[in-house]
PDB file of C-alpha atoms in Angstrom:
ATOM      1  CA  MET A 149      40.597 -10.290 -10.997  1.00  0.00           C
ATOM      2  CA  THR A 150      38.951 -10.929 -14.378  1.00  0.00           C
ATOM      3  CA  SER A 151      40.806 -11.237 -17.680  1.00  0.00           C
ATOM      4  CA  THR A 152      39.365  -7.857 -18.698  1.00  0.00           C
ATOM      5  CA  ASP A 153      40.756  -6.258 -15.534  1.00  0.00           C
ATOM      6  CA  SER A 154      44.173  -7.829 -16.253  1.00  0.00           C
ATOM      7  CA  ALA A 155      44.149  -6.535 -19.811  1.00  0.00           C
ATOM      8  CA  GLN A 156      43.229  -3.039 -18.659  1.00  0.00           C
ATOM      9  CA  GLN A 157      46.025  -2.965 -16.100  1.00  0.00           C
ATOM     10  CA  ALA A 158      48.519  -4.344 -18.598  1.00  0.00           C
ATOM     11  CA  ALA A 159      47.558  -1.579 -21.010  1.00  0.00           C
ATOM     12  CA  GLY A 160      48.019   0.999 -18.301  1.00  0.00           C
ATOM     13  CA  ALA A 161      44.295   1.796 -18.005  1.00  0.00           C
ATOM     14  CA  PRO A 162      43.002   2.493 -14.509  1.00  0.00           C
ATOM     15  CA  ALA A 163      41.139  -0.375 -12.853  1.00  0.00           C
ATOM     16  CA  LYS A 164      37.376   0.010 -12.703  1.00  0.00           C
ATOM     17  CA  ALA A 165      36.206   1.213  -9.292  1.00  0.00           C
ATOM     18  CA  PRO A 166      34.083  -1.286  -7.377  1.00  0.00           C
ATOM     19  CA  ALA A 167      30.349  -0.668  -7.397  1.00  0.00           C
ATOM     20  CA  LYS A 168      29.108   1.508  -4.557  1.00  0.00           C
ATOM     21  CA  ASP A 169      27.314  -0.336  -1.782  1.00  0.00           C
ATOM     22  CA  PRO A 170      23.653   0.803  -2.092  1.00  0.00           C
ATOM     23  CA  TRP A 171      23.366   0.733   1.700  1.00  0.00           C
ATOM     24  CA  ASP A 172      26.325   3.071   2.156  1.00  0.00           C
ATOM     25  CA  LEU A 173      24.203   6.108   2.980  1.00  0.00           C
ATOM     26  CA  PRO A 174      25.235   9.558   4.247  1.00  0.00           C
ATOM     27  CA  ASP A 175      25.060  10.772   7.841  1.00  0.00           C
ATOM     28  CA  VAL A 176      22.023  13.059   8.038  1.00  0.00           C
ATOM     29  CA  SER A 177      21.824  13.375  11.813  1.00  0.00           C
ATOM     30  CA  GLY A 178      22.920  17.026  11.766  1.00  0.00           C
ATOM     31  CA  LEU A 179      20.387  18.227   9.195  1.00  0.00           C
ATOM     32  CA  VAL A 180      17.351  20.307  10.147  1.00  0.00           C
ATOM     33  CA  VAL A 181      14.084  18.837   8.886  1.00  0.00           C
ATOM     34  CA  GLY A 182      11.073  21.050   8.252  1.00  0.00           C
ATOM     35  CA  VAL A 183       7.597  19.576   7.874  1.00  0.00           C
ATOM     36  CA  LEU A 184       5.099  21.674   5.927  1.00  0.00           C
ATOM     37  CA  GLY A 185       1.653  20.592   7.016  1.00  0.00           C
ATOM     38  CA  GLY A 186       3.153  19.445  10.282  1.00  0.00           C
ATOM     39  CA  THR A 187      -0.074  19.977  12.193  1.00  0.00           C
ATOM     40  CA  GLY A 188      -1.892  17.337  10.097  1.00  0.00           C
ATOM     41  CA  PRO A 189      -1.856  13.626  11.010  1.00  0.00           C
ATOM     42  CA  GLN A 190       0.879  12.450   8.625  1.00  0.00           C
ATOM     43  CA  GLY A 191       3.120  15.488   9.043  1.00  0.00           C
ATOM     44  CA  LYS A 192       2.747  15.472  12.797  1.00  0.00           C
ATOM     45  CA  GLY A 193       3.530  11.766  12.940  1.00  0.00           C
ATOM     46  CA  LEU A 194       6.667  12.129  10.821  1.00  0.00           C
ATOM     47  CA  ALA A 195       7.811  15.091  12.909  1.00  0.00           C
ATOM     48  CA  TYR A 196       7.347  13.070  16.089  1.00  0.00           C
ATOM     49  CA  ARG A 197       9.253  10.026  14.811  1.00  0.00           C
ATOM     50  CA  LEU A 198      12.166  11.995  13.384  1.00  0.00           C
ATOM     51  CA  ALA A 199      12.501  14.173  16.478  1.00  0.00           C
ATOM     52  CA  LYS A 200      12.329  11.131  18.725  1.00  0.00           C
ATOM     53  CA  ALA A 201      15.191   9.643  16.664  1.00  0.00           C
ATOM     54  CA  GLY A 202      17.281  12.730  17.438  1.00  0.00           C
ATOM     55  CA  GLN A 203      16.642  14.839  14.336  1.00  0.00           C
ATOM     56  CA  LYS A 204      16.141  18.598  14.687  1.00  0.00           C
ATOM     57  CA  VAL A 205      12.584  19.205  13.464  1.00  0.00           C
ATOM     58  CA  ILE A 206      10.570  22.351  12.726  1.00  0.00           C
ATOM     59  CA  ILE A 207       6.826  22.100  12.115  1.00  0.00           C
ATOM     60  CA  GLY A 208       5.358  24.509   9.588  1.00  0.00           C
ATOM     61  CA  SER A 209       1.776  25.710   9.317  1.00  0.00           C
ATOM     62  CA  ARG A 210      -0.058  28.683   7.830  1.00  0.00           C
ATOM     63  CA  ALA A 211      -0.438  29.932  11.417  1.00  0.00           C
ATOM     64  CA  ALA A 212       2.708  30.045  13.535  1.00  0.00           C
ATOM     65  CA  ASP A 213       0.789  29.735  16.805  1.00  0.00           C
ATOM     66  CA  ARG A 214      -0.924  26.587  15.605  1.00  0.00           C
ATOM     67  CA  ALA A 215       2.434  25.131  14.597  1.00  0.00           C
ATOM     68  CA  GLN A 216       3.950  25.985  17.976  1.00  0.00           C
ATOM     69  CA  ALA A 217       1.017  24.380  19.807  1.00  0.00           C
ATOM     70  CA  ALA A 218       1.568  21.145  17.856  1.00  0.00           C
ATOM     71  CA  ALA A 219       5.312  21.327  18.497  1.00  0.00           C
ATOM     72  CA  ASP A 220       4.770  21.756  22.245  1.00  0.00           C
ATOM     73  CA  GLU A 221       2.513  18.713  22.206  1.00  0.00           C
ATOM     74  CA  LEU A 222       5.147  16.576  20.490  1.00  0.00           C
ATOM     75  CA  GLY A 223       8.120  17.605  22.630  1.00  0.00           C
ATOM     76  CA  HIS A 224      11.560  16.197  21.748  1.00  0.00           C
ATOM     77  CA  GLY A 225      12.781  19.692  20.895  1.00  0.00           C
ATOM     78  CA  VAL A 226      10.338  20.198  18.020  1.00  0.00           C
ATOM     79  CA  GLU A 227       9.782  23.853  17.111  1.00  0.00           C
ATOM     80  CA  GLY A 228       6.845  25.506  15.376  1.00  0.00           C
ATOM     81  CA  ALA A 229       6.841  28.300  12.791  1.00  0.00           C
ATOM     82  CA  ASP A 230       4.833  29.600   9.869  1.00  0.00           C
ATOM     83  CA  ASN A 231       5.486  27.804   6.590  1.00  0.00           C
ATOM     84  CA  ALA A 232       7.881  30.405   5.200  1.00  0.00           C
ATOM     85  CA  GLU A 233      10.120  30.437   8.290  1.00  0.00           C
ATOM     86  CA  CYS A 234      10.010  26.655   8.471  1.00  0.00           C
ATOM     87  CA  ALA A 235      11.229  26.427   4.880  1.00  0.00           C
ATOM     88  CA  ARG A 236      13.962  29.028   5.378  1.00  0.00           C
ATOM     89  CA  ARG A 237      15.408  27.391   8.489  1.00  0.00           C
ATOM     90  CA  SER A 238      15.394  23.796   7.220  1.00  0.00           C
ATOM     91  CA  ASP A 239      17.889  21.781   5.187  1.00  0.00           C
ATOM     92  CA  ILE A 240      15.298  19.184   4.177  1.00  0.00           C
ATOM     93  CA  VAL A 241      11.623  20.101   3.803  1.00  0.00           C
ATOM     94  CA  ILE A 242       8.933  17.409   3.873  1.00  0.00           C
ATOM     95  CA  VAL A 243       5.710  18.437   2.130  1.00  0.00           C
ATOM     96  CA  ALA A 244       2.760  16.856   3.954  1.00  0.00           C
ATOM     97  CA  VAL A 245      -0.001  19.332   3.132  1.00  0.00           C
ATOM     98  CA  PRO A 246      -3.468  18.269   1.905  1.00  0.00           C
ATOM     99  CA  TRP A 247      -3.587  17.641  -1.850  1.00  0.00           C
ATOM    100  CA  GLU A 248      -6.165  20.394  -2.294  1.00  0.00           C
ATOM    101  CA  GLY A 249      -3.668  23.025  -1.122  1.00  0.00           C
ATOM    102  CA  HIS A 250      -0.508  21.410  -2.526  1.00  0.00           C
ATOM    103  CA  GLY A 251       0.067  23.582  -5.585  1.00  0.00           C
ATOM    104  CA  LYS A 252      -0.887  26.868  -3.979  1.00  0.00           C
ATOM    105  CA  THR A 253       1.297  26.224  -0.919  1.00  0.00           C
ATOM    106  CA  LEU A 254       4.391  25.339  -2.922  1.00  0.00           C
ATOM    107  CA  GLN A 255       3.946  28.201  -5.352  1.00  0.00           C
ATOM    108  CA  SER A 256       3.837  30.658  -2.449  1.00  0.00           C
ATOM    109  CA  LEU A 257       7.069  29.215  -1.003  1.00  0.00           C
ATOM    110  CA  ARG A 258       9.141  29.021  -4.196  1.00  0.00           C
ATOM    111  CA  GLU A 259      11.684  31.552  -2.958  1.00  0.00           C
ATOM    112  CA  GLU A 260      12.029  30.063   0.543  1.00  0.00           C
ATOM    113  CA  LEU A 261      12.415  26.537  -0.882  1.00  0.00           C
ATOM    114  CA  ALA A 262      15.068  27.488  -3.454  1.00  0.00           C
ATOM    115  CA  GLY A 263      18.160  25.343  -2.981  1.00  0.00           C
ATOM    116  CA  LYS A 264      16.420  23.066  -0.487  1.00  0.00           C
ATOM    117  CA  LEU A 265      15.967  19.314  -0.673  1.00  0.00           C
ATOM    118  CA  VAL A 266      12.175  18.913  -0.861  1.00  0.00           C
ATOM    119  CA  VAL A 267      10.519  15.581  -0.042  1.00  0.00           C
ATOM    120  CA  ASP A 268       6.958  15.369  -1.344  1.00  0.00           C
ATOM    121  CA  CYS A 269       4.777  12.776   0.406  1.00  0.00           C
ATOM    122  CA  VAL A 270       1.384  13.983  -0.786  1.00  0.00           C
ATOM    123  CA  ASN A 271      -1.097  11.463  -2.205  1.00  0.00           C
ATOM    124  CA  PRO A 272      -3.667  12.872  -4.656  1.00  0.00           C
ATOM    125  CA  LEU A 273      -6.809  10.919  -3.753  1.00  0.00           C
ATOM    126  CA  GLY A 274     -10.539  11.181  -4.214  1.00  0.00           C
ATOM    127  CA  PHE A 275     -13.253   9.484  -2.165  1.00  0.00           C
ATOM    128  CA  ASP A 276     -16.743   8.322  -3.045  1.00  0.00           C
ATOM    129  CA  LYS A 277     -19.166   5.613  -1.934  1.00  0.00           C
ATOM    130  CA  LYS A 278     -16.830   2.941  -3.303  1.00  0.00           C
ATOM    131  CA  GLY A 279     -13.892   4.203  -1.224  1.00  0.00           C
ATOM    132  CA  ALA A 280     -10.589   5.844  -2.075  1.00  0.00           C
ATOM    133  CA  TYR A 281      -9.320   6.205  -5.621  1.00  0.00           C
ATOM    134  CA  ALA A 282      -6.254   7.797  -7.190  1.00  0.00           C
ATOM    135  CA  LEU A 283      -6.309  11.148  -8.951  1.00  0.00           C
ATOM    136  CA  LYS A 284      -3.806  11.966 -11.699  1.00  0.00           C
ATOM    137  CA  PRO A 285      -2.549  15.557 -11.680  1.00  0.00           C
ATOM    138  CA  GLU A 286      -1.908  17.295 -14.977  1.00  0.00           C
ATOM    139  CA  GLU A 287       1.845  17.065 -14.321  1.00  0.00           C
ATOM    140  CA  GLY A 288       1.577  13.295 -13.720  1.00  0.00           C
ATOM    141  CA  SER A 289       1.889  13.180  -9.935  1.00  0.00           C
ATOM    142  CA  ALA A 290       2.098  15.396  -6.873  1.00  0.00           C
ATOM    143  CA  ALA A 291       5.883  15.055  -6.911  1.00  0.00           C
ATOM    144  CA  GLU A 292       6.102  16.125 -10.547  1.00  0.00           C
ATOM    145  CA  GLN A 293       3.825  19.066  -9.800  1.00  0.00           C
ATOM    146  CA  ALA A 294       6.216  20.038  -6.999  1.00  0.00           C
ATOM    147  CA  ALA A 295       9.196  19.796  -9.365  1.00  0.00           C
ATOM    148  CA  ALA A 296       7.422  21.994 -11.910  1.00  0.00           C
ATOM    149  CA  LEU A 297       6.526  24.626  -9.307  1.00  0.00           C
ATOM    150  CA  LEU A 298       9.942  24.567  -7.610  1.00  0.00           C
ATOM    151  CA  PRO A 299      12.521  24.740 -10.420  1.00  0.00           C
ATOM    152  CA  ASP A 300      15.253  25.895  -8.018  1.00  0.00           C
ATOM    153  CA  SER A 301      14.656  23.103  -5.479  1.00  0.00           C
ATOM    154  CA  ARG A 302      15.826  19.480  -5.437  1.00  0.00           C
ATOM    155  CA  VAL A 303      12.549  17.544  -5.395  1.00  0.00           C
ATOM    156  CA  THR A 304      12.223  13.924  -4.286  1.00  0.00           C
ATOM    157  CA  ALA A 305       9.236  11.799  -3.265  1.00  0.00           C
ATOM    158  CA  ALA A 306       8.920   9.526  -0.217  1.00  0.00           C
ATOM    159  CA  PHE A 307       6.944   8.627   2.941  1.00  0.00           C
ATOM    160  CA  HIS A 308       3.676   7.991   1.079  1.00  0.00           C
ATOM    161  CA  HIS A 309       2.613   4.693   2.628  1.00  0.00           C
ATOM    162  CA  LEU A 310       2.940   5.356   6.349  1.00  0.00           C
ATOM    163  CA  SER A 311       0.141   4.989   8.869  1.00  0.00           C
ATOM    164  CA  ALA A 312      -0.419   8.288  10.663  1.00  0.00           C
ATOM    165  CA  VAL A 313      -1.959   6.314  13.538  1.00  0.00           C
ATOM    166  CA  LEU A 314       1.205   4.257  14.064  1.00  0.00           C
ATOM    167  CA  LEU A 315       3.497   7.239  13.565  1.00  0.00           C
ATOM    168  CA  GLN A 316       1.772   9.167  16.351  1.00  0.00           C
ATOM    169  CA  ASP A 317       1.375   6.259  18.789  1.00  0.00           C
ATOM    170  CA  PRO A 318       3.997   6.568  21.577  1.00  0.00           C
ATOM    171  CA  GLU A 319       3.414   2.913  22.488  1.00  0.00           C
ATOM    172  CA  VAL A 320       4.754   1.804  19.099  1.00  0.00           C
ATOM    173  CA  ASP A 321       8.545   1.579  19.271  1.00  0.00           C
ATOM    174  CA  GLU A 322       9.232   0.553  15.655  1.00  0.00           C
ATOM    175  CA  ILE A 323       7.501   1.274  12.362  1.00  0.00           C
ATOM    176  CA  ASP A 324       7.711  -1.992  10.407  1.00  0.00           C
ATOM    177  CA  THR A 325       7.783  -0.741   6.828  1.00  0.00           C
ATOM    178  CA  ASP A 326       9.899   0.264   3.860  1.00  0.00           C
ATOM    179  CA  VAL A 327       9.796   3.734   2.319  1.00  0.00           C
ATOM    180  CA  MET A 328       9.921   4.000  -1.470  1.00  0.00           C
ATOM    181  CA  VAL A 329      12.135   6.974  -2.402  1.00  0.00           C
ATOM    182  CA  LEU A 330      12.113   8.536  -5.870  1.00  0.00           C
ATOM    183  CA  GLY A 331      14.172  11.318  -7.376  1.00  0.00           C
ATOM    184  CA  GLU A 332      16.324  12.517 -10.240  1.00  0.00           C
ATOM    185  CA  VAL A 333      19.633  12.858  -8.389  1.00  0.00           C
ATOM    186  CA  ARG A 334      20.990   9.758  -6.672  1.00  0.00           C
ATOM    187  CA  ALA A 335      22.772  11.728  -3.941  1.00  0.00           C
ATOM    188  CA  ASP A 336      19.511  13.436  -2.956  1.00  0.00           C
ATOM    189  CA  VAL A 337      17.650  10.126  -2.932  1.00  0.00           C
ATOM    190  CA  GLU A 338      20.312   8.656  -0.647  1.00  0.00           C
ATOM    191  CA  ILE A 339      19.887  11.523   1.817  1.00  0.00           C
ATOM    192  CA  VAL A 340      16.157  10.781   1.998  1.00  0.00           C
ATOM    193  CA  GLN A 341      16.828   7.049   2.324  1.00  0.00           C
ATOM    194  CA  ALA A 342      19.141   7.785   5.225  1.00  0.00           C
ATOM    195  CA  LEU A 343      16.537  10.034   6.816  1.00  0.00           C
ATOM    196  CA  ALA A 344      13.942   7.254   6.626  1.00  0.00           C
ATOM    197  CA  GLY A 345      16.452   4.877   8.184  1.00  0.00           C
ATOM    198  CA  ARG A 346      16.703   7.113  11.244  1.00  0.00           C
ATOM    199  CA  ILE A 347      13.281   5.840  12.313  1.00  0.00           C
ATOM    200  CA  PRO A 348      13.553   2.403  13.987  1.00  0.00           C
ATOM    201  CA  GLY A 349      12.131  -0.391  11.841  1.00  0.00           C
ATOM    202  CA  MET A 350      12.076   1.702   8.677  1.00  0.00           C
ATOM    203  CA  ARG A 351      14.206   1.479   5.512  1.00  0.00           C
ATOM    204  CA  GLY A 352      14.443   3.830   2.563  1.00  0.00           C
ATOM    205  CA  ILE A 353      14.476   2.002  -0.789  1.00  0.00           C
ATOM    206  CA  PHE A 354      15.471   3.636  -4.087  1.00  0.00           C
ATOM    207  CA  SER A 355      12.432   3.207  -6.347  1.00  0.00           C
ATOM    208  CA  GLY A 356      13.147   5.137  -9.539  1.00  0.00           C
ATOM    209  CA  ARG A 357      12.769   8.626 -10.942  1.00  0.00           C
ATOM    210  CA  LEU A 358       9.960  11.109 -10.387  1.00  0.00           C
ATOM    211  CA  ARG A 359       8.161   9.964 -13.536  1.00  0.00           C
ATOM    212  CA  ASN A 360       7.326   6.812 -11.563  1.00  0.00           C
ATOM    213  CA  ALA A 361       5.819   8.697  -8.625  1.00  0.00           C
ATOM    214  CA  HIS A 362       2.187   8.435  -9.766  1.00  0.00           C
ATOM    215  CA  GLN A 363       1.854   4.703  -9.115  1.00  0.00           C
ATOM    216  CA  VAL A 364       3.598   5.048  -5.752  1.00  0.00           C
ATOM    217  CA  GLU A 365       1.217   7.819  -4.693  1.00  0.00           C
ATOM    218  CA  SER A 366      -1.764   5.887  -6.077  1.00  0.00           C
ATOM    219  CA  LEU A 367      -0.968   2.733  -4.107  1.00  0.00           C
ATOM    220  CA  VAL A 368      -2.222   4.496  -0.985  1.00  0.00           C
ATOM    221  CA  ALA A 369      -5.767   4.011  -2.284  1.00  0.00           C
ATOM    222  CA  ASN A 370      -5.163   0.254  -2.220  1.00  0.00           C
ATOM    223  CA  LEU A 371      -3.701   0.392   1.276  1.00  0.00           C
ATOM    224  CA  ILE A 372      -6.757   2.291   2.512  1.00  0.00           C
ATOM    225  CA  SER A 373      -8.900  -0.570   1.184  1.00  0.00           C
ATOM    226  CA  VAL A 374      -6.633  -3.107   2.909  1.00  0.00           C
ATOM    227  CA  ASN A 375      -6.837  -1.235   6.189  1.00  0.00           C
ATOM    228  CA  ARG A 376     -10.614  -0.966   6.091  1.00  0.00           C
ATOM    229  CA  ARG A 377     -11.107  -4.630   5.232  1.00  0.00           C
ATOM    230  CA  TYR A 378      -8.666  -6.014   7.817  1.00  0.00           C
ATOM    231  CA  LYS A 379      -8.918  -3.242  10.411  1.00  0.00           C
ATOM    232  CA  ALA A 380      -5.141  -2.779  10.115  1.00  0.00           C
ATOM    233  CA  HIS A 381      -2.474  -0.122   9.607  1.00  0.00           C
ATOM    234  CA  ALA A 382      -0.752  -1.770   6.649  1.00  0.00           C
ATOM    235  CA  GLY A 383       2.653  -0.790   5.322  1.00  0.00           C
ATOM    236  CA  LEU A 384       4.977  -2.196   2.632  1.00  0.00           C
ATOM    237  CA  ARG A 385       8.060  -4.392   2.619  1.00  0.00           C
ATOM    238  CA  VAL A 386      10.260  -4.859  -0.452  1.00  0.00           C
ATOM    239  CA  THR A 387      11.530  -8.445  -0.483  1.00  0.00           C
ATOM    240  CA  ASP A 388      14.988  -9.731  -1.479  1.00  0.00           C
ATOM    241  CA  VAL A 389      16.614  -6.335  -0.936  1.00  0.00           C
TER     242      VAL A 389
END
């Protein structure tokens, strides 16, 4: 006990509560996860990994039959639905749609996503002869665009740097990477961290507020360059944490 603690107790003031363990994360195993854009490579891979870990997963697509076909392919109890039903039935909704349709998709689902925890993993990128490069949305990032379009939702950002190839490969047992998680409300960020931790080999790391999402989304352009140069499926690890 420090001298300050002793003085506080002597004065009758309550002792300061110990700092919360940052790895003391909530149990999310009972939550339903919806994946908008779940028929695309990244969304499909995330759906597969989470379902394989025991999470209840619903794939969303503009066409319900297409979503159900992808769900049947994945197995592990994954269901398919159109985007609106997917959003309505889910506790957590991962947004994995192409950047080109990001704003329009979210705007059309504002009512269904109200009150939901939304996890945006979209990377605004352009491509030319020199390779991939980052785009900067008017709002600052895809995640901030989502927050602006979904004022009644709890928007976070995560799962940007994952290899769709590794996620979908049934021969790969563990995904050796960290997931940078951003958001305004610590409790929501911790839920997403815990969700990432459901996938073997993966950790969710708190990485700041949504205003810092642009550089996280942009880093994917660098990883694409790494992967092309080294013929790899690179991820990220945060050291000393």
